[in-house]
mmCIF file of C-alpha atoms in Angstrom:
data_model
loop_
_atom_site.group_PDB
_atom_site.id
_atom_site.type_symbol
_atom_site.label_atom_id
_atom_site.label_comp_id
_atom_site.label_asym_id
_atom_site.label_seq_id
_atom_site.Cartn_x
_atom_site.Cartn_y
_atom_site.Cartn_z
ATOM 1 C CA MET W 1 -11.240 17.289 -4.606
ATOM 2 C CA LEU W 2 -13.635 15.453 -2.329
ATOM 3 C CA LEU W 3 -14.200 12.864 -5.050
ATOM 4 C CA GLU W 4 -10.450 12.395 -5.393
ATOM 5 C CA ALA W 5 -9.995 11.880 -1.657
ATOM 6 C CA LEU W 6 -12.920 9.500 -1.309
ATOM 7 C CA SER W 7 -12.016 7.413 -4.329
ATOM 8 C CA SER W 8 -8.339 7.228 -3.371
ATOM 9 C CA ALA W 9 -9.205 6.111 0.173
ATOM 10 C CA ILE W 10 -11.501 3.401 -1.186
ATOM 11 C CA LEU W 11 -8.830 2.367 -3.658
ATOM 12 C CA GLY W 12 -6.219 2.176 -0.897
ATOM 13 C CA LEU W 13 -8.505 0.055 1.262
ATOM 14 C CA ALA W 14 -9.203 -2.249 -1.678
ATOM 15 C CA LEU W 15 -5.489 -2.662 -2.389
ATOM 16 C CA ALA W 16 -4.729 -3.400 1.250
ATOM 17 C CA TRP W 17 -7.612 -5.873 1.489
ATOM 18 C CA ALA W 18 -6.451 -7.648 -1.682
ATOM 19 C CA ALA W 19 -2.884 -7.792 -0.367
ATOM 20 C CA THR W 20 -3.965 -9.361 2.917
ATOM 21 C CA ARG W 21 -6.196 -11.850 1.127
ATOM 22 C CA ARG W 22 -3.474 -12.803 -1.357
ATOM 23 C CA LEU W 23 -0.512 -12.976 1.051
ATOM 24 C CA PRO W 24 -1.838 -13.298 4.613
ATOM 25 C CA HIS W 25 1.326 -14.982 5.903
ATOM 26 C CA ARG W 26 3.573 -12.127 4.713
ATOM 27 C CA PHE W 27 1.676 -9.227 6.312
ATOM 28 C CA PRO W 28 1.132 -8.288 9.957
ATOM 29 C CA ALA W 29 -2.349 -7.921 11.430
ATOM 30 C CA ARG W 30 -5.091 -6.687 9.126
ATOM 31 C CA THR W 31 -5.839 -3.853 11.570
ATOM 32 C CA LEU W 32 -2.449 -2.377 10.652
ATOM 33 C CA VAL W 33 -2.473 -3.109 6.926
ATOM 34 C CA LEU W 34 -5.860 -1.583 6.045
ATOM 35 C CA PRO W 35 -5.208 1.874 7.526
ATOM 36 C CA THR W 36 -1.715 1.891 6.022
ATOM 37 C CA GLY W 37 -3.137 1.307 2.548
ATOM 38 C CA ALA W 38 -5.757 4.007 2.950
ATOM 39 C CA ALA W 39 -3.318 6.531 4.438
ATOM 40 C CA GLY W 40 -0.781 5.844 1.702
ATOM 41 C CA ALA W 41 -3.399 6.365 -0.972
ATOM 42 C CA LEU W 42 -4.614 9.600 0.603
ATOM 43 C CA PHE W 43 -1.072 10.905 0.873
ATOM 44 C CA GLY W 44 -0.333 9.897 -2.720
ATOM 45 C CA ALA W 45 -3.471 11.657 -3.925
ATOM 46 C CA PHE W 46 -2.529 14.767 -1.958
ATOM 47 C CA VAL W 47 1.004 14.871 -3.362
ATOM 48 C CA THR W 48 -0.164 14.237 -6.926
ATOM 49 C CA HIS W 49 -2.962 16.793 -6.654
ATOM 50 C CA THR W 50 -0.562 19.377 -5.260
ATOM 51 C CA ALA W 51 2.148 18.712 -7.842
ATOM 52 C CA LEU W 52 -0.210 18.771 -10.836
ATOM 53 C CA GLU W 53 -2.448 21.575 -9.533
ATOM 54 C CA ALA W 54 -5.839 19.838 -9.726
ATOM 55 C CA GLY W 55 -5.016 17.660 -12.697
ATOM 56 C CA ASN W 56 -6.874 14.729 -14.137
ATOM 57 C CA LEU W 57 -8.708 12.360 -11.749
ATOM 58 C CA LEU W 58 -7.044 9.355 -13.357
ATOM 59 C CA THR W 59 -3.592 10.829 -12.782
ATOM 60 C CA VAL W 60 -4.358 11.568 -9.140
ATOM 61 C CA LEU W 61 -5.598 8.016 -8.629
ATOM 62 C CA LEU W 62 -2.462 6.648 -10.283
ATOM 63 C CA GLY W 63 -0.361 8.613 -7.802
ATOM 64 C CA ALA W 64 -2.542 7.312 -4.971
ATOM 65 C CA VAL W 65 -2.060 3.710 -6.073
ATOM 66 C CA THR W 66 1.690 4.171 -6.400
ATOM 67 C CA VAL W 67 2.186 5.545 -2.894
ATOM 68 C CA SER W 68 -0.266 3.044 -1.392
ATOM 69 C CA VAL W 69 1.579 0.083 -2.904
ATOM 70 C CA ALA W 70 4.896 1.540 -1.783
ATOM 71 C CA SER W 71 3.686 1.950 1.788
ATOM 72 C CA LEU W 72 2.199 -1.543 1.827
ATOM 73 C CA SER W 73 5.472 -2.988 0.567
ATOM 74 C CA LEU W 74 7.167 -1.648 3.687
ATOM 75 C CA LEU W 75 4.999 -3.966 5.796
ATOM 76 C CA LEU W 76 5.991 -7.163 3.960
ATOM 77 C CA ARG W 77 7.829 -9.792 5.946
ATOM 78 C CA PRO W 78 10.316 -12.257 4.440
ATOM 79 C CA ALA W 79 8.773 -15.390 2.934
ATOM 80 C CA GLY W 80 10.978 -17.873 4.724
ATOM 81 C CA ARG W 81 13.157 -17.956 7.743
ATOM 82 C CA LEU W 82 16.340 -15.966 7.573
ATOM 83 C CA ARG W 83 19.349 -18.209 7.361
ATOM 84 C CA SER W 84 22.481 -17.193 9.138
ATOM 85 C CA ARG W 85 25.656 -18.646 7.754
ATOM 86 C CA SER W 86 28.722 -19.046 9.832
ATOM 87 C CA ALA W 87 32.075 -17.793 8.644
ATOM 88 C CA THR W 88 33.559 -21.313 8.695
ATOM 89 C CA VAL W 89 31.195 -22.753 6.096
#
């Protein structure tokens, strides 16, 4: 279980780092994004490990990646400015 937790935390950090490198203008500060990725991956590993009762390491890491990506997607900002249209147009 320690291997699952360590590898999922590293995987979450790697995903968050890659997201901030790929789309720096769409994410807030890196000090918020990196812990969010790691915490999402740890939570995903915990949920998957609990649901599958100490299943396969690959399956636990897949659950960690899924929850980490989902939590990182909540931090995304819109690409452009929001346009407000008036009712008369």
